[in-house]
C-alpha positions as semicolon CSV with decimal commas, in nm:
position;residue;x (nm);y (nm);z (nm)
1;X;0,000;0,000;0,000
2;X;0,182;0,323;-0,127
3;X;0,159;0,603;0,171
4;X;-0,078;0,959;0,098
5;X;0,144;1,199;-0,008
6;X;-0,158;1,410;0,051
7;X;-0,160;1,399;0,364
8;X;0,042;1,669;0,578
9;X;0,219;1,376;0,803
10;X;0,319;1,148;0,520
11;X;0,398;1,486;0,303
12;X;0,631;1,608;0,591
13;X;0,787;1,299;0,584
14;X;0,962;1,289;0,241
15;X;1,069;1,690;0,297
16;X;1,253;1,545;0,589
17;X;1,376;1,277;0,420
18;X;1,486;1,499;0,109
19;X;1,618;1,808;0,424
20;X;1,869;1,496;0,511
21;X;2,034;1,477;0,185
22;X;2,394;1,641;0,150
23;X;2,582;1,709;-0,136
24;X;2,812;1,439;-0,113
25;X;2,488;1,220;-0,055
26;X;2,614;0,890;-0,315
27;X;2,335;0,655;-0,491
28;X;2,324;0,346;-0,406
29;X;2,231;0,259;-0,769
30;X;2,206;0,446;-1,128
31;X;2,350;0,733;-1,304
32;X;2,266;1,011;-1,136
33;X;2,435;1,271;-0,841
34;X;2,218;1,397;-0,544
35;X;2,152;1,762;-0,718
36;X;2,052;1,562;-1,100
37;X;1,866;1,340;-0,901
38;X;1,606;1,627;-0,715
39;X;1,615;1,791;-1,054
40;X;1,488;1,463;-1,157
41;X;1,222;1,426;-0,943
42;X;1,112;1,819;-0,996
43;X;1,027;1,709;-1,398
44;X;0,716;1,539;-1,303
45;X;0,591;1,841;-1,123
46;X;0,697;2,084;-1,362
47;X;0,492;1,858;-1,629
48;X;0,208;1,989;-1,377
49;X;0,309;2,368;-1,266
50;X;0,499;2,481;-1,521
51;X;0,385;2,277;-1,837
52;X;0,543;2,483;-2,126
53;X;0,880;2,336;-2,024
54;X;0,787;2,049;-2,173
55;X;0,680;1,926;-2,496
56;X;0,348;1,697;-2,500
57;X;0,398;1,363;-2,621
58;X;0,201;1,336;-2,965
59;X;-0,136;1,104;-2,989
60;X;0,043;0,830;-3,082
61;X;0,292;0,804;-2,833
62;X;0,051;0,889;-2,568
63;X;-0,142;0,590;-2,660
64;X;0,168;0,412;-2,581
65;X;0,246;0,565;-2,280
66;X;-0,117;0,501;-2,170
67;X;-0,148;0,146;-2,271
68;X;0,228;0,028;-2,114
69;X;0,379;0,263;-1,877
70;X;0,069;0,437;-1,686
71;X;-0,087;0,110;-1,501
72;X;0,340;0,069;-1,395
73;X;0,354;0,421;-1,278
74;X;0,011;0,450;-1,109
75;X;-0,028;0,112;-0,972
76;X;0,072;0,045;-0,571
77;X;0,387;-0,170;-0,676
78;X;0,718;-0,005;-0,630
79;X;0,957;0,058;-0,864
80;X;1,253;-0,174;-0,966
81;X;1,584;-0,028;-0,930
82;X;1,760;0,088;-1,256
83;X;1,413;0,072;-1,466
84;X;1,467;0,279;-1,778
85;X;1,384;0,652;-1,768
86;X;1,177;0,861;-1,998
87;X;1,388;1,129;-2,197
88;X;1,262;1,381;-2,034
89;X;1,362;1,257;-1,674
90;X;1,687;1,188;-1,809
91;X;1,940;1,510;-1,614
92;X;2,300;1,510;-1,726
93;X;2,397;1,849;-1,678
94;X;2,518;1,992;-1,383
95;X;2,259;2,144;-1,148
96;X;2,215;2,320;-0,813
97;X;2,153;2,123;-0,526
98;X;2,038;2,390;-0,301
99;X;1,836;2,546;-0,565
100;X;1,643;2,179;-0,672
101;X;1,605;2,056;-0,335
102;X;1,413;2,394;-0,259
103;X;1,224;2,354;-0,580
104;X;1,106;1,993;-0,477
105;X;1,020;2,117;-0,159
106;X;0,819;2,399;-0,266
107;X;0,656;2,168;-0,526
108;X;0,549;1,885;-0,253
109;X;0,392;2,186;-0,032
110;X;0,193;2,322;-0,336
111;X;0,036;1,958;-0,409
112;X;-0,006;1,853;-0,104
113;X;-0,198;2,174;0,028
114;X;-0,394;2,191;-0,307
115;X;-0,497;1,841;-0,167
116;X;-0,620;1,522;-0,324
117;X;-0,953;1,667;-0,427
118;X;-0,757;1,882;-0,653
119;X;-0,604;1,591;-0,838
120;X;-0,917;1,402;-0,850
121;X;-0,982;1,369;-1,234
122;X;-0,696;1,590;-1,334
123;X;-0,513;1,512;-1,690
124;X;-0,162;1,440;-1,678
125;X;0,093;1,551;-1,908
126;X;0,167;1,195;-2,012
127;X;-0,155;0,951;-1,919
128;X;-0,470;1,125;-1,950
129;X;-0,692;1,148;-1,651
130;X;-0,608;1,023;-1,360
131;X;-0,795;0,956;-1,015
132;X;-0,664;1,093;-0,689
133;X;-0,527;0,764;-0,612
134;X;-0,334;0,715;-0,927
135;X;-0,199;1,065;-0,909
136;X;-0,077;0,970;-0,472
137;X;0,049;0,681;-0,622
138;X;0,281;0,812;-0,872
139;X;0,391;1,123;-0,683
140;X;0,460;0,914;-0,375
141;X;0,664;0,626;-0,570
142;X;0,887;0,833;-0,758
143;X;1,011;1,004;-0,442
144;X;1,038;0,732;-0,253
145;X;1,182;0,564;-0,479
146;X;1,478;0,827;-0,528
147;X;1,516;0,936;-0,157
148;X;1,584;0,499;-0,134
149;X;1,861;0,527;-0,410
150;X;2,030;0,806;-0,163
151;X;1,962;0,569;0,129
152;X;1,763;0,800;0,329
């Protein structure tokens, strides 16, 4: 059963968990440093706040994305270390950890005051409508997910 990021308690929880990371924090698997990491994990809210940064996918790929990756990214199973990322997840550059981790932050405030009900038949950028639970499930995942890689 994934946790409700909606929820202030289970919300406060992964800002702690991110406030613990360093710098230096190393992954315990994949590519990616501690900064390209919460840049990582801001994408999928920027796909919601800030949704010019990023290009739609066109009908047909959304039709793939709907029939093979959203029941993997909205279900209650947790992710598989080292699955394969979408291209625009994918950070190489250098980035700012200060600056991303405050971004992140700032983003999991935002949702989680707006509050389920918000999110509650609200089209993604990638999957078409999703319910309240589907839209817990994947924020919740994802960061969990990353805050594991960084061990914290």
């Amino acid at each position: 059963m994934v946790k409700n990021i909606f929820e202030n308690a289970v919300s406060q929880d992964i800002i702690d968990r991110i406030n613990s990371l360093e710098p230096q924090s190393k992954p315990q698997w994949g590519k990616m440093n501690v900064a390209q990491m919460l840049a990582h994990c801001n994408v999928t809210y920027e796909m919601l706040y800030e949704p010019e940064k990023h290009k739609k996918p066109n009908a047909f790929f959304k039709f793939i994305l709907k029939t093979f990756v959203k029941k993997v990214v909205t279900n209650d199973v947790a992710y598989k270390q080292n699955n394969k990322t979408a291209p625009q997840f994918i950070i190489t550059d250098s980035r700012d950890f200060e600056k991303e981790k405050g971004r992140l932050v700032e983003y999991i405030t935002r949702t989680q005051q707006l509050g389920e009900s918000h999110f509650d038949g609200k089209e993604s950028h990638s999957f078409g409508v999703l319910d309240k639970s589907e839209w817990n499930n994947m924020f919740y995942k994802h960061l969990d997910h990353h805050l594991k890689q960084f061990g914290v």
